[in-house]
CSV table of C-alpha atoms (C1' of nucleotides) in Angstrom, one decimal:
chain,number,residue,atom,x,y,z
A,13,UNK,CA,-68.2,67.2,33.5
A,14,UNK,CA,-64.2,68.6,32.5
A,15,UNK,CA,-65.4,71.8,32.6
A,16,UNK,CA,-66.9,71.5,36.4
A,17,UNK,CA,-63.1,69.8,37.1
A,18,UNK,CA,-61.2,72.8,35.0
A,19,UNK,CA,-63.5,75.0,37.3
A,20,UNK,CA,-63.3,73.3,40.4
A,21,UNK,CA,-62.0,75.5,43.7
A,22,UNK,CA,-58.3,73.6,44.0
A,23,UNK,CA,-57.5,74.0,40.3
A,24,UNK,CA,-58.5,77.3,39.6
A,25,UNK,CA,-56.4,78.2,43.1
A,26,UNK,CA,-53.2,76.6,41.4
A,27,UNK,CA,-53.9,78.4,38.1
A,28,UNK,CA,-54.0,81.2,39.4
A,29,UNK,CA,-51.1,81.2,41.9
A,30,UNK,CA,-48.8,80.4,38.9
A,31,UNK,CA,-50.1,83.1,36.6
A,32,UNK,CA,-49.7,85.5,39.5
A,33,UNK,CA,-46.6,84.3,40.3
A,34,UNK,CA,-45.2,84.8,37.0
A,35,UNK,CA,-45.4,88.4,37.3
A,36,UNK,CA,-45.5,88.7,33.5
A,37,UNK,CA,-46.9,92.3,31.7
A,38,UNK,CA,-50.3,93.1,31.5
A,39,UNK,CA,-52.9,92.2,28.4
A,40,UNK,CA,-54.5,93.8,26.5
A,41,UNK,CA,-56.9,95.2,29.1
A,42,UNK,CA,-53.8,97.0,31.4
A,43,UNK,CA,-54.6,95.0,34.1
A,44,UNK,CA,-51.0,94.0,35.9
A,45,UNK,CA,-50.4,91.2,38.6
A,46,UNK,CA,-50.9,93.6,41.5
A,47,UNK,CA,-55.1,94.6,40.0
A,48,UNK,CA,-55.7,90.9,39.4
A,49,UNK,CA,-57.1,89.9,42.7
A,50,UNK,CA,-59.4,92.6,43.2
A,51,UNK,CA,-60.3,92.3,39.2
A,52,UNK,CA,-61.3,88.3,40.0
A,53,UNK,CA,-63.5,89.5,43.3
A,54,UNK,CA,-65.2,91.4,40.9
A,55,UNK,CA,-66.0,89.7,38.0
A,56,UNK,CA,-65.1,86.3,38.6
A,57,UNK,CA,-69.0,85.0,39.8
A,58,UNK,CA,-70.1,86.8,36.3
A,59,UNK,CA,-67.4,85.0,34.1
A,60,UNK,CA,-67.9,81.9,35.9
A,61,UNK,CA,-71.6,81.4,35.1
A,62,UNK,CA,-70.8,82.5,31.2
A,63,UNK,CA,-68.2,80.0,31.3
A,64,UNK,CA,-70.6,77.3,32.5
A,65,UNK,CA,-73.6,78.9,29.9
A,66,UNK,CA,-70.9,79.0,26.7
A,67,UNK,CA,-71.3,82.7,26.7
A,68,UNK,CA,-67.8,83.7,27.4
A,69,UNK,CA,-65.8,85.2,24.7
A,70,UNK,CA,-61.7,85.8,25.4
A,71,UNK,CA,-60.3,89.0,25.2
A,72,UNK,CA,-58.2,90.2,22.3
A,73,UNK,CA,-54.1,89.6,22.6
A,74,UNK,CA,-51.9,91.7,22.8
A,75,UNK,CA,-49.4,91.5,19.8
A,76,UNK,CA,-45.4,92.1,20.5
A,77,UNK,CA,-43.3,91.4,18.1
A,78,UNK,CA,-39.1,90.8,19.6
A,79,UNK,CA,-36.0,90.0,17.6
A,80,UNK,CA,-35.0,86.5,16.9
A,81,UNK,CA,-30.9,86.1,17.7
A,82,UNK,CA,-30.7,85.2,14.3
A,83,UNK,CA,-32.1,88.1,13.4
A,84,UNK,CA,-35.6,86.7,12.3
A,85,UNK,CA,-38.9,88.4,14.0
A,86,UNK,CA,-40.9,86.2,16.9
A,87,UNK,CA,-44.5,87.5,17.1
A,88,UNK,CA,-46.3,87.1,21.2
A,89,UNK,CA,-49.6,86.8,21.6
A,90,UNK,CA,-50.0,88.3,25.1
A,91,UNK,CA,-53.9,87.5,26.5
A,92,UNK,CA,-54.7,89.2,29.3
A,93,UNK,CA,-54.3,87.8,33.2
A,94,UNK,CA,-58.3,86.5,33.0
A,95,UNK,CA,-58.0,84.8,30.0
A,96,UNK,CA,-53.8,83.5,31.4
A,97,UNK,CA,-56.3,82.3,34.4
A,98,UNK,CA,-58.4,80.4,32.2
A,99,UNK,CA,-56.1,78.8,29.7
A,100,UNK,CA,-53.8,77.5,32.8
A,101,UNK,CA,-56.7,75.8,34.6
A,102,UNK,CA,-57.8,74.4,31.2
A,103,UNK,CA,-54.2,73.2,30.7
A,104,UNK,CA,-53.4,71.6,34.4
A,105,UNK,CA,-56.8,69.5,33.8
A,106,UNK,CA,-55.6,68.6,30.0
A,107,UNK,CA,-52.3,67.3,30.6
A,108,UNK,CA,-53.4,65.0,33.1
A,109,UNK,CA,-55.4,63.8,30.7
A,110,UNK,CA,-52.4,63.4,27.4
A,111,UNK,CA,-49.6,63.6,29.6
A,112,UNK,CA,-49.4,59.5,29.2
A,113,UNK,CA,-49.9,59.3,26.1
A,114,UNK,CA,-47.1,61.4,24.6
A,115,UNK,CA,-44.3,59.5,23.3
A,116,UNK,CA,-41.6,58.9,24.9
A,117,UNK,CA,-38.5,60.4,22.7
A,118,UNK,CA,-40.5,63.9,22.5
A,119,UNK,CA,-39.1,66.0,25.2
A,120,UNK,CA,-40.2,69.9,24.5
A,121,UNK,CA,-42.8,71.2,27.3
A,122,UNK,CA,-42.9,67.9,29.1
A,123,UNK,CA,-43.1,67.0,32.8
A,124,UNK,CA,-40.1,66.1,34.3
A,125,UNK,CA,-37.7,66.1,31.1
A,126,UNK,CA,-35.3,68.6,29.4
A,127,UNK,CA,-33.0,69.1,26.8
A,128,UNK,CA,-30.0,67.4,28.4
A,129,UNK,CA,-32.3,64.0,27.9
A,130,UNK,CA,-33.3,65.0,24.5
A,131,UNK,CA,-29.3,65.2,23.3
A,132,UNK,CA,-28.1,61.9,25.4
A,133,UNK,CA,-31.1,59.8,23.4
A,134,UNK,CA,-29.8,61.2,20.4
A,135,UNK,CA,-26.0,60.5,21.2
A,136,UNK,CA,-27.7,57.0,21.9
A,137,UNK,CA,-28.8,56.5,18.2
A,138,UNK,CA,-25.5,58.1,16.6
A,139,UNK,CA,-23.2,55.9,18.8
A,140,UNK,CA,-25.9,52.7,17.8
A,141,UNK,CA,-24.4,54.1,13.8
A,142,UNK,CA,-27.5,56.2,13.0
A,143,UNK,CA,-25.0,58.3,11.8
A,144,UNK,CA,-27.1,60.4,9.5
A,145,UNK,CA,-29.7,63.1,10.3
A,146,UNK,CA,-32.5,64.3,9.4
A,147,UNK,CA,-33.3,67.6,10.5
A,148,UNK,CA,-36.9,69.3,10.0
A,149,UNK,CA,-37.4,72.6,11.1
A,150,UNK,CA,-41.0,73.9,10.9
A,151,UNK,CA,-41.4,77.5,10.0
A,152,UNK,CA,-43.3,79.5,12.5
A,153,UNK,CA,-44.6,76.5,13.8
A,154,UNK,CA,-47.1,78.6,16.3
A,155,UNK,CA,-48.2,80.6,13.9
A,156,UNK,CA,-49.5,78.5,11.4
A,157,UNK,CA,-51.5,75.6,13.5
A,158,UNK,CA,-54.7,74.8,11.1
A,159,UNK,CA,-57.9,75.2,13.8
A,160,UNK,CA,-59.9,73.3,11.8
A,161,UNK,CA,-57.1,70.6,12.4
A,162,UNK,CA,-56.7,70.6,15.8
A,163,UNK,CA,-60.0,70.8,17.1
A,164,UNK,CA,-60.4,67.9,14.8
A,165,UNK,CA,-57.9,66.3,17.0
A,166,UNK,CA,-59.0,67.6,20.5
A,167,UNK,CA,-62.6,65.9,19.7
A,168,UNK,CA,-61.0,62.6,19.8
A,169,UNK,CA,-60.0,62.7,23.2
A,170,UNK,CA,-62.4,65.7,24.6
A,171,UNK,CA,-66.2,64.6,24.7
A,172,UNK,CA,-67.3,67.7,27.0
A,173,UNK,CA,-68.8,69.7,24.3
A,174,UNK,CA,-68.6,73.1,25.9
A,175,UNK,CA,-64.7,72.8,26.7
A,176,UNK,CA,-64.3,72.3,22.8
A,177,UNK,CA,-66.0,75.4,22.3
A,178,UNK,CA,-64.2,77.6,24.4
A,179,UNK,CA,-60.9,76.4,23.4
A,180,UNK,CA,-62.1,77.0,20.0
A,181,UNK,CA,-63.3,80.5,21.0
A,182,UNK,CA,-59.9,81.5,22.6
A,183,UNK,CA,-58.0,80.0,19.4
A,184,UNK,CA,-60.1,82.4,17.5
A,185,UNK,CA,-59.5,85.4,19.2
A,186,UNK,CA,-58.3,89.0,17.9
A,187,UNK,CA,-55.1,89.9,17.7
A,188,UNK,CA,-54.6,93.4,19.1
A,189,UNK,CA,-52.0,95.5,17.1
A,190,UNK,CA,-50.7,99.2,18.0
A,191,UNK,CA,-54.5,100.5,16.7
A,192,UNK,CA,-56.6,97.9,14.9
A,193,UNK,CA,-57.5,94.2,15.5
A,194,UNK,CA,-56.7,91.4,12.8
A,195,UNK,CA,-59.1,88.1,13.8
A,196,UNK,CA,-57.1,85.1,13.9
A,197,UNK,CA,-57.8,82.8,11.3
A,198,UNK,CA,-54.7,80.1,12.0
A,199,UNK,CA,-52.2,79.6,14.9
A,200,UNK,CA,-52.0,79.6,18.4
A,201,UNK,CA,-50.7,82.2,20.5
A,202,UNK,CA,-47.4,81.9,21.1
A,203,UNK,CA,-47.7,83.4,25.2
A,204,UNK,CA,-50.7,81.9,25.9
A,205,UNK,CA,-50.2,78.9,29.1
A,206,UNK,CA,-51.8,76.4,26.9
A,207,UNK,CA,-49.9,76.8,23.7
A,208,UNK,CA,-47.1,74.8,24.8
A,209,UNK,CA,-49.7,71.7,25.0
A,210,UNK,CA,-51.2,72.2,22.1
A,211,UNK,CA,-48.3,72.3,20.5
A,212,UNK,CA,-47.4,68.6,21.7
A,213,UNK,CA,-50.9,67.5,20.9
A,214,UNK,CA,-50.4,68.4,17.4
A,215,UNK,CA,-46.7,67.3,16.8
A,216,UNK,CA,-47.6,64.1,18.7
A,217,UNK,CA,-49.4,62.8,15.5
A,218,UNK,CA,-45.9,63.2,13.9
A,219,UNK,CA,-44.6,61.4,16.3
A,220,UNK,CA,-46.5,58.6,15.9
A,221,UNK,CA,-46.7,58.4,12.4
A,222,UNK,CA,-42.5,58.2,12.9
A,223,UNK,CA,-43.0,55.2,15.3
A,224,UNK,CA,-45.2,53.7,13.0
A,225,UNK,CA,-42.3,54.0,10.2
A,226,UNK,CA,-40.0,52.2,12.9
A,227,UNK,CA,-37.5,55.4,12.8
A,228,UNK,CA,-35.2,56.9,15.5
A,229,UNK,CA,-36.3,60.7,16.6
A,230,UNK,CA,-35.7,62.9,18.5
A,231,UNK,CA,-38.4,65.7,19.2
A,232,UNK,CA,-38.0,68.7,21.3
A,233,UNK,CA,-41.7,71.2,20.9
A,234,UNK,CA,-41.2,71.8,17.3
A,235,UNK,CA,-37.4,71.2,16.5
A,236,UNK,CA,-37.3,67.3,15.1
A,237,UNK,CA,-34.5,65.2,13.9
A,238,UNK,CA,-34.5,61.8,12.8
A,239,UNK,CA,-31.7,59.3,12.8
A,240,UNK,CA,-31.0,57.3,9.5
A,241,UNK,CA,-27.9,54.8,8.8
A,242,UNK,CA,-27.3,56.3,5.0
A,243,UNK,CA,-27.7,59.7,3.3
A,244,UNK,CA,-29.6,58.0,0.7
A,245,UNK,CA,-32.4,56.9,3.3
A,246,UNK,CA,-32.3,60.1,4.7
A,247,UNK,CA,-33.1,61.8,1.9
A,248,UNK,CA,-36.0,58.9,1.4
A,249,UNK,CA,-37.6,59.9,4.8
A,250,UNK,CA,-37.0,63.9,4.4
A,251,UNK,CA,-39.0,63.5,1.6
A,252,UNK,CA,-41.5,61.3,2.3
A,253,UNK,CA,-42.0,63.0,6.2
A,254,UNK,CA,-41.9,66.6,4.6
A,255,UNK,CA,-45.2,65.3,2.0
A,256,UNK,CA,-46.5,63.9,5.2
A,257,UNK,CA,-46.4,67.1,7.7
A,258,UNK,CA,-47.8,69.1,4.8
A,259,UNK,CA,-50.6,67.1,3.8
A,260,UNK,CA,-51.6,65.5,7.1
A,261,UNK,CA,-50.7,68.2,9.4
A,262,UNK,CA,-51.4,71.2,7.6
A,263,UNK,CA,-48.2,72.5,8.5
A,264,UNK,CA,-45.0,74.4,6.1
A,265,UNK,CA,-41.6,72.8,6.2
A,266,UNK,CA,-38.9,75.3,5.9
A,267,UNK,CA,-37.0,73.5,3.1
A,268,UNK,CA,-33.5,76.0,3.3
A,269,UNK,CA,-33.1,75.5,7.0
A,270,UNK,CA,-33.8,71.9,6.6
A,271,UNK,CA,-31.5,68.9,5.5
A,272,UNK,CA,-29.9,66.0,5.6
A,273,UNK,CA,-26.4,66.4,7.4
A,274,UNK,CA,-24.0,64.5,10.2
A,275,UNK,CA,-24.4,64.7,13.5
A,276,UNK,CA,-21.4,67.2,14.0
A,277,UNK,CA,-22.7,69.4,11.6
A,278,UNK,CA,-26.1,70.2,13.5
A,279,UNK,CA,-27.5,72.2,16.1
A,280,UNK,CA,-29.5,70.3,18.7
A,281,UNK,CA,-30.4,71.9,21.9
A,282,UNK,CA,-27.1,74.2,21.5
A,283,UNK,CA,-25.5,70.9,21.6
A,284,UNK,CA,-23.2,69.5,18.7
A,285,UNK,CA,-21.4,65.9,18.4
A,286,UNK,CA,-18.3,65.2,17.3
A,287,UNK,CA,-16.0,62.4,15.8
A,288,UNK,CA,-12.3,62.4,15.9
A,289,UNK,CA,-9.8,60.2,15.8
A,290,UNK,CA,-12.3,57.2,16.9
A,291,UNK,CA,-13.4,59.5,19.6
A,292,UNK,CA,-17.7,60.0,19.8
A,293,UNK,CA,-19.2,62.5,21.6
A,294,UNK,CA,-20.9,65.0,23.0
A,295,UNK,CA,-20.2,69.2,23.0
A,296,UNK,CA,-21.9,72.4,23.4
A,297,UNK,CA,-22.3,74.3,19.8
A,298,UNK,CA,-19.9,76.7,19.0
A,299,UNK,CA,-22.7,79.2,18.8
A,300,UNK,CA,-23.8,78.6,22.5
A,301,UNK,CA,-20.2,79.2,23.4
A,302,UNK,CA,-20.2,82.4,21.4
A,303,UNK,CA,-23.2,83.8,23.4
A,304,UNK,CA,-21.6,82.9,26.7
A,305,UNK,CA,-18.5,84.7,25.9
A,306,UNK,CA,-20.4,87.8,25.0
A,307,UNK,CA,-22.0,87.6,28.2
A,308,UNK,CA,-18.9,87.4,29.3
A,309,UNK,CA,-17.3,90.0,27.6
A,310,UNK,CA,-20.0,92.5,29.2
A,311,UNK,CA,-19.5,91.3,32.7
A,312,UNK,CA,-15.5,91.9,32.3
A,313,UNK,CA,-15.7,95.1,30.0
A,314,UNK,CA,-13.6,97.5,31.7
A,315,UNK,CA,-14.2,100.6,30.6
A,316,UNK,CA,-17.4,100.1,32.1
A,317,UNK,CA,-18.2,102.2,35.6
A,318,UNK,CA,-19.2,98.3,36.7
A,319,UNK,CA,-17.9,97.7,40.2
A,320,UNK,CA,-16.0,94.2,40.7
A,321,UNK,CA,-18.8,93.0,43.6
A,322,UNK,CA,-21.2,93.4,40.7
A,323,UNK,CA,-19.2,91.7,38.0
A,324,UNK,CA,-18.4,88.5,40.3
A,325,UNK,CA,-22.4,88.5,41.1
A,326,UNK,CA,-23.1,88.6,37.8
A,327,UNK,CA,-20.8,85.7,36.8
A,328,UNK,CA,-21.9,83.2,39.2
A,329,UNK,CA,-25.7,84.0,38.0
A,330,UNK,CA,-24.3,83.0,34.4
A,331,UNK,CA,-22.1,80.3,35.7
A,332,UNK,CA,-24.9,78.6,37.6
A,333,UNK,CA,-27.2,78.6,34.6
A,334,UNK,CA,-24.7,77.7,31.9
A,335,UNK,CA,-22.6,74.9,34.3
A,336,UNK,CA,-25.1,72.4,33.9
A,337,UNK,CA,-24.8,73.3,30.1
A,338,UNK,CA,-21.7,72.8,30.1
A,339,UNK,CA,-21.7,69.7,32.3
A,340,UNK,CA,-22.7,67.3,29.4
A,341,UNK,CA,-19.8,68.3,27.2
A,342,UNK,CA,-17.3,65.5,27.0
A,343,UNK,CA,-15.0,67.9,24.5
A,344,UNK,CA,-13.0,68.5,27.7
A,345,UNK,CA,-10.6,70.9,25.7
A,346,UNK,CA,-13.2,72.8,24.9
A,347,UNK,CA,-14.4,73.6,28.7
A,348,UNK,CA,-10.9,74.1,29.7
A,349,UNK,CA,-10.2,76.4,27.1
A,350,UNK,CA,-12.8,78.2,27.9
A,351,UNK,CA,-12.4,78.6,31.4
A,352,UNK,CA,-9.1,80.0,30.9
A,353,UNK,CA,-10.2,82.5,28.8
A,354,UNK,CA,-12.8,83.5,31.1
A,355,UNK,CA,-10.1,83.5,34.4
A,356,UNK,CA,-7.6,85.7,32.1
A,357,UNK,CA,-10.5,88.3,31.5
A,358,UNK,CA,-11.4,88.4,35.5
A,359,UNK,CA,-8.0,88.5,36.5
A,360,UNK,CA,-7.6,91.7,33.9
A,361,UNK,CA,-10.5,93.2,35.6
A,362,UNK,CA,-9.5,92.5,38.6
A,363,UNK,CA,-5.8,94.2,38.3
A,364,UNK,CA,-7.6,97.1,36.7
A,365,UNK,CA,-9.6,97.9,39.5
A,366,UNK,CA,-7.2,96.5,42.2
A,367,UNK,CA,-5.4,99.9,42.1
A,368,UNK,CA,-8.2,101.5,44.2
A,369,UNK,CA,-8.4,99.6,47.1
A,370,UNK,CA,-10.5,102.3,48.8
A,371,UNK,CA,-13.3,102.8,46.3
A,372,UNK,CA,-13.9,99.3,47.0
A,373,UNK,CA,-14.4,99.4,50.4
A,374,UNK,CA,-16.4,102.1,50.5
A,375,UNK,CA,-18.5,100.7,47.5
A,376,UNK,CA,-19.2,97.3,49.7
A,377,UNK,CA,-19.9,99.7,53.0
A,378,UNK,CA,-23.1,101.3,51.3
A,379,UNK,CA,-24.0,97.7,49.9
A,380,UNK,CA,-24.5,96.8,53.5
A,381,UNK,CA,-21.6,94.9,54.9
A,382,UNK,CA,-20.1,95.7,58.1
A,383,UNK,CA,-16.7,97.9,57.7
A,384,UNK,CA,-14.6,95.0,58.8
A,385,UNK,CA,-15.5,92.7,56.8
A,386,UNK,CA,-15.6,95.1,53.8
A,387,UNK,CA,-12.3,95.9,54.8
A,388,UNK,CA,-11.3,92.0,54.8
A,389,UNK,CA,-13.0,91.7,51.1
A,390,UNK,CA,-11.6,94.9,49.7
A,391,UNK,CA,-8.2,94.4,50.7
A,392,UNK,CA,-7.6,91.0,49.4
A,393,UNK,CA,-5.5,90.8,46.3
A,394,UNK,CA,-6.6,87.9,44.9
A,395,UNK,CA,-8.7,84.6,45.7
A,396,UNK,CA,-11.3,85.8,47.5
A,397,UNK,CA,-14.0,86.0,45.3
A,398,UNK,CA,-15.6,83.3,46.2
A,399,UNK,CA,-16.1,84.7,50.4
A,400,UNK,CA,-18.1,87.7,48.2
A,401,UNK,CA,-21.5,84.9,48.5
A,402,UNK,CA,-23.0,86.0,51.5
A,403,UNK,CA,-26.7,86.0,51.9
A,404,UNK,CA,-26.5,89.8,53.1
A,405,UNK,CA,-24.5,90.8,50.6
A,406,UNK,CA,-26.9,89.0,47.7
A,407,UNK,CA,-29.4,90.5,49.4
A,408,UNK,CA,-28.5,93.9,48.9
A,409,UNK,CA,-27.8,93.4,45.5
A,410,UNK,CA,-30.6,92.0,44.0
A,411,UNK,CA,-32.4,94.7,45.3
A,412,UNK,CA,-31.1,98.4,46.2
A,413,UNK,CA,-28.1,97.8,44.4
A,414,UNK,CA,-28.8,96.7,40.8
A,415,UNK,CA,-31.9,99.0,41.0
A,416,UNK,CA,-30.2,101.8,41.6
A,417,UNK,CA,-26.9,101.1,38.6
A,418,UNK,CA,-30.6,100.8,36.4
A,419,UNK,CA,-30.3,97.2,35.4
A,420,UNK,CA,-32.5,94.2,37.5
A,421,UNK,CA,-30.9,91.3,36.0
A,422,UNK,CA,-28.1,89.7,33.8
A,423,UNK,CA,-30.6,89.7,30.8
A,424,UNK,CA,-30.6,93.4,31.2
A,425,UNK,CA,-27.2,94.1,31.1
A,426,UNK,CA,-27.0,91.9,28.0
A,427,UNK,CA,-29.0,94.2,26.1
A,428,UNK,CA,-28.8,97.9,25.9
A,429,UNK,CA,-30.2,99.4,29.1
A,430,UNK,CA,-32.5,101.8,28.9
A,431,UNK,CA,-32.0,103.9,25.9
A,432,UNK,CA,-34.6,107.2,26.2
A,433,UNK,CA,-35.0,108.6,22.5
A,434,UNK,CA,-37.0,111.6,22.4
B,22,DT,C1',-40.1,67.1,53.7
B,23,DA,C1',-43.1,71.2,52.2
B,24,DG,C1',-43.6,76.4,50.9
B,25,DC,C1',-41.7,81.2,49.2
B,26,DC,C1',-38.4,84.0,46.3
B,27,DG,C1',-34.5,84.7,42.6
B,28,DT,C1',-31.4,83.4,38.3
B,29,DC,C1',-30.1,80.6,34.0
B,30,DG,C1',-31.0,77.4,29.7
B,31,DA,C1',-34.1,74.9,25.7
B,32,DC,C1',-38.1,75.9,22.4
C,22,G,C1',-42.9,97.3,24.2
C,23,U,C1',-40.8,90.5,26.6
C,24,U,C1',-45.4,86.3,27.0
C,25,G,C1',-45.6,81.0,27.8
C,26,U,C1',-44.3,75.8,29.1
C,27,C,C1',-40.6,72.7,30.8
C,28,G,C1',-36.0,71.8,33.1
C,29,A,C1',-31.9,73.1,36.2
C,30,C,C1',-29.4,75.8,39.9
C,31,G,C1',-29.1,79.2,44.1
C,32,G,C1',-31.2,81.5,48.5
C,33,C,C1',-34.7,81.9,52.5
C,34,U,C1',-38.5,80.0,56.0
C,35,A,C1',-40.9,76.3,58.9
DNA sequence: TAGCCGTCGAC
RNA sequence: GUUGUCGACGGCUA
């Protein structure tokens, strides 16, 4: 019966324009977004009928381990585009289905909600004088889901037998290292589409055990805090939530990177608060602003053979996703500060590369625009950034352009690009 | 209003 | 060697 809807025409259609049209790498099996349709005309009639039979067994993930900014290790669990195919129709159908039910302070993965919300319901409680926190962090939350827990779980709400089972197959399945496969005993795969939900469906037993104990959360996917009136209480409910999570939920509280602290002492979201001189609010985390000004320092670097067109494309990319960041912030000092900084650097960019008038020209001629107006741009002293935003232009950045200086993206600029080691 | 594409952020 | 969900913004097309 769900697994007729999970496999019904529409659904699988929408599953698979989204995993398509994430372009993401290939699994295990090498097969990118461009094989995947004539893969599916293939096999799809054979992994349909051993989906509807039970018989279907998920492909091994491929295991990629990245670097943590705090210098900690994250593990992926990359499954190939089939099983990506699979997991996303399973999940559209599922969330449907829990979607209500979540609660309503847990904001991590959820239609129609974001962090912004997440840090204004949590400005809510400090401002109502829950002016203590309690902050849990879960170690590698992903990794150490019990199965045994969560199918436990999923059997409540799920009564189609066969859907259990294939969830609990692709929980199961191998991890694929450089040369030998590890089977997967605990965890989810952090990569897989429905992860993300069965991450909520977990933690939403913590959140209703909190709503039960009449306290004031806030949960974003794993990252929880909970808003007390005293230290003393605090301490009460970090000890009585971390016995709870660990005996209940089968799940490890990381003790050091947990605690009981004030609001302006915590991360949240890459927000922070503060209280001074009477005055409550709200402010991005000095950490967040440290990672935009190193952005920023690589846009602006000017030793760098990085042509001012590019720079000023490159900022408004970073401006556009950090603006709304920075659009909470009520520390108006802060922004300002900041913006000056950021205007001094440009300008000192600017100066540097004013002295060549030419170059510049020349360098927006072979990007496409028409000699007079690259004439018009290049010659302008100052000001005239902002008439750089043409849809042409853009246009012939994003794609000739950036290819051909070897970086696609901001986020490739940000890290080292393309270092050969032979 | 719908669709397509791109970028950024949180986890 | 970089996945996934959600959110936001920008562009284009009818």
């Amino acid at each position: 019966m769900l697994l007729e809807v999970i496999l019904s025409r529409p659904n699988m259609l929408a599953a698979y324009d989204r995993v398509v049209g994430n372009k993401g790498a290939a699994g295990i099996d090498g097969v990118e977004a461009a094989d995947f349709q004539s893969q599916l005309q293939r096999d799809w009639a054979q992994v349909k009928s051993q989906l509807e039979n039970g018989s279907y067994q998920p492909n091994a993930v491929k295991r990629v381990t990245i670097p943590k900014p705090n210098g900690g290790e994250r593990h992926l669990g990359i499954p190939t585009y089939m099983d990506r195919l699979i997991q996303q129709a399973i999940s559209q159908v599922l969330v449907q289905q829990y979607e209500p039910t979540f609660s309503e302070t847990s904001y991590g993965f959820r239609n129609e909600k974001n962090a912004h919300q997440a840090a204004l319901k949590a400005k809510e409680y400090i401002n109502a004088g829950y002016s203590h926190v309690v902050d849990l962090d879960l170690s590698q939350f992903f990794d150490r889901v019990n199965h045994d827990y969560l199918m436990n779980e999923l059997s409540r709400r799920i009564t189609d037998k066969r859907v259990l089972k294939l969830i609990h197959k692709i929980l199961r399945s191998e991890i694929a290292e450089r040369t030998n496969r590890i089977p997967c005993k605990q965890g989810v795969p952090q990569g897989g589409p429905l992860s993300p939900l069965l991450s909520n469906i977990i933690l939403d037993k913590l959140d209703k055990e909190l709503e039960k104990r009449g306290l004031r959360y806030v949960r974003y996917a794993d990252d929880c805090s909970i808003y007390v009136k005293s230290k003393r209480s605090g301490e009460r409910v970090m000890e009585s939530i971390t016995r709870y999570i660990e005996k209940e939920l089968k799940l490890v509280v990381n003790t050091v990177k947990s605690s009981v602290t004030r609001p302006w002492s915590m991360k949240l979201l890459g927000f922070t608060f503060y209280h001074r001189k009477g005055e409550k609010g709200i402010s991005v985390h000095r950490k967040s602003i440290a990672a935009y000004k190193d952005k920023v320092r690589i846009i602006t670097c000017r030793s760098k053979p990085y042509s001012m067109v590019l720079r000023m494309e490159h900022m408004r990319q970073l401006n556009q996703g950090w603006g709304n960041y920075f659009k909470l912030s009520e520390a108006k000092s802060v922004f300002e500060e900041l913006d000056m900084w950021v205007r001094s650097r440009l300008r000192l960019c600017y100066w540097h590369q004013w002295k060549k008038p030419r170059t510049r020209i020349t360098e927006l001629i072979k990007l496409g625009v028409s000699p007079n107006q690259a004439y018009q741009w290049g010659n302008t002293r100052k000001g005239k950034w902002r008439s750089v935003q043409s849809p042409m232009l853009r246009r012939a950045m994003s794609n000739s352009y950036l290819k051909k200086e070897g970086f696609t993206s901001l986020t490739d600029i940000v890290k080292p690009p393309k270092t050969v080691n032979v």
